[in-house]
């Protein structure tokens, strides 16, 4: 019975891995076709790549993802994903220009 459970889990991991790789590939294509990247699209791409990278070591027969998958890169990827999702850092939305308000009476 334990072998059946492990076989089912291995099949699920492989299926999810393949689906995530396909999604990451499609998102990357969207990014390449557009001028500039919407922060939310960028964060979605980073999140999917992060998920692929985290799942890959559990699949010894699968080919590695087509991008870096070392620990240092994972940390940088998580930081970029967080900044893009929260619109901070380089992904920050430009604040509106400040306007000084003085005397509010109209000129005569």
mmCIF file with all atom_site columns, N, CA and C in Angstrom, residues 7-35:
data_model
loop_
_atom_site.group_PDB
_atom_site.id
_atom_site.type_symbol
_atom_site.label_atom_id
_atom_site.label_alt_id
_atom_site.label_comp_id
_atom_site.label_asym_id
_atom_site.label_entity_id
_atom_site.label_seq_id
_atom_site.pdbx_PDB_ins_code
_atom_site.Cartn_x
_atom_site.Cartn_y
_atom_site.Cartn_z
_atom_site.occupancy
_atom_site.B_iso_or_equiv
_atom_site.pdbx_formal_charge
_atom_site.auth_seq_id
_atom_site.auth_comp_id
_atom_site.auth_asym_id
_atom_site.auth_atom_id
_atom_site.pdbx_PDB_model_num
ATOM 1  N N  . UNK A 1 7  ? 3.886 5.936  -5.413  1.00 0.00 ? 7  UNK A N  1
ATOM 2  C CA . UNK A 1 7  ? 3.764 5.997  -6.877  1.00 0.00 ? 7  UNK A CA 1
ATOM 3  C C  . UNK A 1 7  ? 2.778 7.093  -7.286  1.00 0.00 ? 7  UNK A C  1
ATOM 4  N N  . UNK A 1 8  ? 1.679 7.210  -6.561  1.00 0.00 ? 8  UNK A N  1
ATOM 5  C CA . UNK A 1 8  ? 0.684 8.248  -6.838  1.00 0.00 ? 8  UNK A CA 1
ATOM 6  C C  . UNK A 1 8  ? 1.286 9.630  -6.619  1.00 0.00 ? 8  UNK A C  1
ATOM 7  N N  . UNK A 1 9  ? 2.007 9.785  -5.523  1.00 0.00 ? 9  UNK A N  1
ATOM 8  C CA . UNK A 1 9  ? 2.655 11.076 -5.247  1.00 0.00 ? 9  UNK A CA 1
ATOM 9  C C  . UNK A 1 9  ? 3.696 11.421 -6.302  1.00 0.00 ? 9  UNK A C  1
ATOM 10 N N  . UNK A 1 10 ? 4.479 10.450 -6.720  1.00 0.00 ? 10 UNK A N  1
ATOM 11 C CA . UNK A 1 10 ? 5.492 10.690 -7.761  1.00 0.00 ? 10 UNK A CA 1
ATOM 12 C C  . UNK A 1 10 ? 4.822 11.113 -9.062  1.00 0.00 ? 10 UNK A C  1
ATOM 13 N N  . UNK A 1 11 ? 3.724 10.464 -9.393  1.00 0.00 ? 11 UNK A N  1
ATOM 14 C CA . UNK A 1 11 ? 2.989 10.819 -10.613 1.00 0.00 ? 11 UNK A CA 1
ATOM 15 C C  . UNK A 1 11 ? 2.427 12.239 -10.495 1.00 0.00 ? 11 UNK A C  1
ATOM 16 N N  . UNK A 1 12 ? 1.888 12.587 -9.330  1.00 0.00 ? 12 UNK A N  1
ATOM 17 C CA . UNK A 1 12 ? 1.363 13.939 -9.120  1.00 0.00 ? 12 UNK A CA 1
ATOM 18 C C  . UNK A 1 12 ? 2.467 14.984 -9.255  1.00 0.00 ? 12 UNK A C  1
ATOM 19 N N  . UNK A 1 13 ? 3.616 14.711 -8.638  1.00 0.00 ? 13 UNK A N  1
ATOM 20 C CA . UNK A 1 13 ? 4.742 15.658 -8.731  1.00 0.00 ? 13 UNK A CA 1
ATOM 21 C C  . UNK A 1 13 ? 5.157 15.855 -10.182 1.00 0.00 ? 13 UNK A C  1
ATOM 22 N N  . UNK A 1 14 ? 5.261 14.766 -10.931 1.00 0.00 ? 14 UNK A N  1
ATOM 23 C CA . UNK A 1 14 ? 5.676 14.856 -12.334 1.00 0.00 ? 14 UNK A CA 1
ATOM 24 C C  . UNK A 1 14 ? 4.649 15.628 -13.161 1.00 0.00 ? 14 UNK A C  1
ATOM 25 N N  . UNK A 1 15 ? 3.381 15.381 -12.915 1.00 0.00 ? 15 UNK A N  1
ATOM 26 C CA . UNK A 1 15 ? 2.325 16.081 -13.653 1.00 0.00 ? 15 UNK A CA 1
ATOM 27 C C  . UNK A 1 15 ? 2.348 17.576 -13.347 1.00 0.00 ? 15 UNK A C  1
ATOM 28 N N  . UNK A 1 16 ? 2.434 17.904 -12.076 1.00 0.00 ? 16 UNK A N  1
ATOM 29 C CA . UNK A 1 16 ? 2.461 19.319 -11.680 1.00 0.00 ? 16 UNK A CA 1
ATOM 30 C C  . UNK A 1 16 ? 3.714 19.993 -12.226 1.00 0.00 ? 16 UNK A C  1
ATOM 31 N N  . UNK A 1 17 ? 4.839 19.316 -12.160 1.00 0.00 ? 17 UNK A N  1
ATOM 32 C CA . UNK A 1 17 ? 6.094 19.880 -12.686 1.00 0.00 ? 17 UNK A CA 1
ATOM 33 C C  . UNK A 1 17 ? 5.938 20.212 -14.170 1.00 0.00 ? 17 UNK A C  1
ATOM 34 N N  . UNK A 1 18 ? 5.432 19.276 -14.943 1.00 0.00 ? 18 UNK A N  1
ATOM 35 C CA . UNK A 1 18 ? 5.263 19.507 -16.384 1.00 0.00 ? 18 UNK A CA 1
ATOM 36 C C  . UNK A 1 18 ? 4.311 20.671 -16.650 1.00 0.00 ? 18 UNK A C  1
ATOM 37 N N  . UNK A 1 19 ? 3.224 20.744 -15.902 1.00 0.00 ? 19 UNK A N  1
ATOM 38 C CA . UNK A 1 19 ? 2.264 21.840 -16.069 1.00 0.00 ? 19 UNK A CA 1
ATOM 39 C C  . UNK A 1 19 ? 2.904 23.186 -15.730 1.00 0.00 ? 19 UNK A C  1
ATOM 40 N N  . UNK A 1 20 ? 3.654 23.230 -14.636 1.00 0.00 ? 20 UNK A N  1
ATOM 41 C CA . UNK A 1 20 ? 4.295 24.480 -14.232 1.00 0.00 ? 20 UNK A CA 1
ATOM 42 C C  . UNK A 1 20 ? 5.357 24.930 -15.235 1.00 0.00 ? 20 UNK A C  1
ATOM 43 N N  . UNK A 1 21 ? 6.105 23.979 -15.780 1.00 0.00 ? 21 UNK A N  1
ATOM 44 C CA . UNK A 1 21 ? 7.103 24.324 -16.805 1.00 0.00 ? 21 UNK A CA 1
ATOM 45 C C  . UNK A 1 21 ? 6.398 24.921 -18.021 1.00 0.00 ? 21 UNK A C  1
ATOM 46 N N  . UNK A 1 22 ? 5.271 24.334 -18.425 1.00 0.00 ? 22 UNK A N  1
ATOM 47 C CA . UNK A 1 22 ? 4.508 24.878 -19.556 1.00 0.00 ? 22 UNK A CA 1
ATOM 48 C C  . UNK A 1 22 ? 4.003 26.290 -19.268 1.00 0.00 ? 22 UNK A C  1
ATOM 49 N N  . UNK A 1 23 ? 3.487 26.504 -18.059 1.00 0.00 ? 23 UNK A N  1
ATOM 50 C CA . UNK A 1 23 ? 2.993 27.829 -17.683 1.00 0.00 ? 23 UNK A CA 1
ATOM 51 C C  . UNK A 1 23 ? 4.133 28.843 -17.684 1.00 0.00 ? 23 UNK A C  1
ATOM 52 N N  . UNK A 1 24 ? 5.276 28.471 -17.116 1.00 0.00 ? 24 UNK A N  1
ATOM 53 C CA . UNK A 1 24 ? 6.432 29.381 -17.087 1.00 0.00 ? 24 UNK A CA 1
ATOM 54 C C  . UNK A 1 24 ? 6.880 29.734 -18.500 1.00 0.00 ? 24 UNK A C  1
ATOM 55 N N  . UNK A 1 25 ? 6.852 28.757 -19.391 1.00 0.00 ? 25 UNK A N  1
ATOM 56 C CA . UNK A 1 25 ? 7.245 29.000 -20.783 1.00 0.00 ? 25 UNK A CA 1
ATOM 57 C C  . UNK A 1 25 ? 6.276 29.979 -21.447 1.00 0.00 ? 25 UNK A C  1
ATOM 58 N N  . UNK A 1 26 ? 4.973 29.793 -21.232 1.00 0.00 ? 26 UNK A N  1
ATOM 59 C CA . UNK A 1 26 ? 3.980 30.701 -21.819 1.00 0.00 ? 26 UNK A CA 1
ATOM 60 C C  . UNK A 1 26 ? 4.098 32.109 -21.242 1.00 0.00 ? 26 UNK A C  1
ATOM 61 N N  . UNK A 1 27 ? 4.301 32.224 -19.947 1.00 0.00 ? 27 UNK A N  1
ATOM 62 C CA . UNK A 1 27 ? 4.469 33.548 -19.339 1.00 0.00 ? 27 UNK A CA 1
ATOM 63 C C  . UNK A 1 27 ? 5.716 34.247 -19.869 1.00 0.00 ? 27 UNK A C  1
ATOM 64 N N  . UNK A 1 28 ? 6.796 33.502 -20.027 1.00 0.00 ? 28 UNK A N  1
ATOM 65 C CA . UNK A 1 28 ? 8.027 34.089 -20.559 1.00 0.00 ? 28 UNK A CA 1
ATOM 66 C C  . UNK A 1 28 ? 7.806 34.589 -21.983 1.00 0.00 ? 28 UNK A C  1
ATOM 67 N N  . UNK A 1 29 ? 7.027 33.879 -22.770 1.00 0.00 ? 29 UNK A N  1
ATOM 68 C CA . UNK A 1 29 ? 6.716 34.311 -24.125 1.00 0.00 ? 29 UNK A CA 1
ATOM 69 C C  . UNK A 1 29 ? 5.938 35.618 -24.108 1.00 0.00 ? 29 UNK A C  1
ATOM 70 N N  . UNK A 1 30 ? 4.970 35.728 -23.208 1.00 0.00 ? 30 UNK A N  1
ATOM 71 C CA . UNK A 1 30 ? 4.199 36.968 -23.082 1.00 0.00 ? 30 UNK A CA 1
ATOM 72 C C  . UNK A 1 30 ? 5.128 38.123 -22.726 1.00 0.00 ? 30 UNK A C  1
ATOM 73 N N  . UNK A 1 31 ? 6.036 37.887 -21.798 1.00 0.00 ? 31 UNK A N  1
ATOM 74 C CA . UNK A 1 31 ? 6.980 38.929 -21.376 1.00 0.00 ? 31 UNK A CA 1
ATOM 75 C C  . UNK A 1 31 ? 7.848 39.361 -22.549 1.00 0.00 ? 31 UNK A C  1
ATOM 76 N N  . UNK A 1 32 ? 8.314 38.424 -23.341 1.00 0.00 ? 32 UNK A N  1
ATOM 77 C CA . UNK A 1 32 ? 9.188 38.761 -24.481 1.00 0.00 ? 32 UNK A CA 1
ATOM 78 C C  . UNK A 1 32 ? 8.448 39.512 -25.576 1.00 0.00 ? 32 UNK A C  1
ATOM 79 N N  . UNK A 1 33 ? 7.162 39.260 -25.743 1.00 0.00 ? 33 UNK A N  1
ATOM 80 C CA . UNK A 1 33 ? 6.400 39.886 -26.811 1.00 0.00 ? 33 UNK A CA 1
ATOM 81 C C  . UNK A 1 33 ? 5.971 41.306 -26.491 1.00 0.00 ? 33 UNK A C  1
ATOM 82 N N  . UNK A 1 34 ? 5.986 41.674 -25.233 1.00 0.00 ? 34 UNK A N  1
ATOM 83 C CA . UNK A 1 34 ? 5.517 42.998 -24.812 1.00 0.00 ? 34 UNK A CA 1
ATOM 84 C C  . UNK A 1 34 ? 6.695 43.906 -24.498 1.00 0.00 ? 34 UNK A C  1
ATOM 85 N N  . UNK A 1 35 ? 6.480 45.192 -24.686 1.00 0.00 ? 35 UNK A N  1
ATOM 86 C CA . UNK A 1 35 ? 7.495 46.178 -24.288 1.00 0.00 ? 35 UNK A CA 1
ATOM 87 C C  . UNK A 1 35 ? 7.306 46.470 -22.814 1.00 0.00 ? 35 UNK A C  1
#
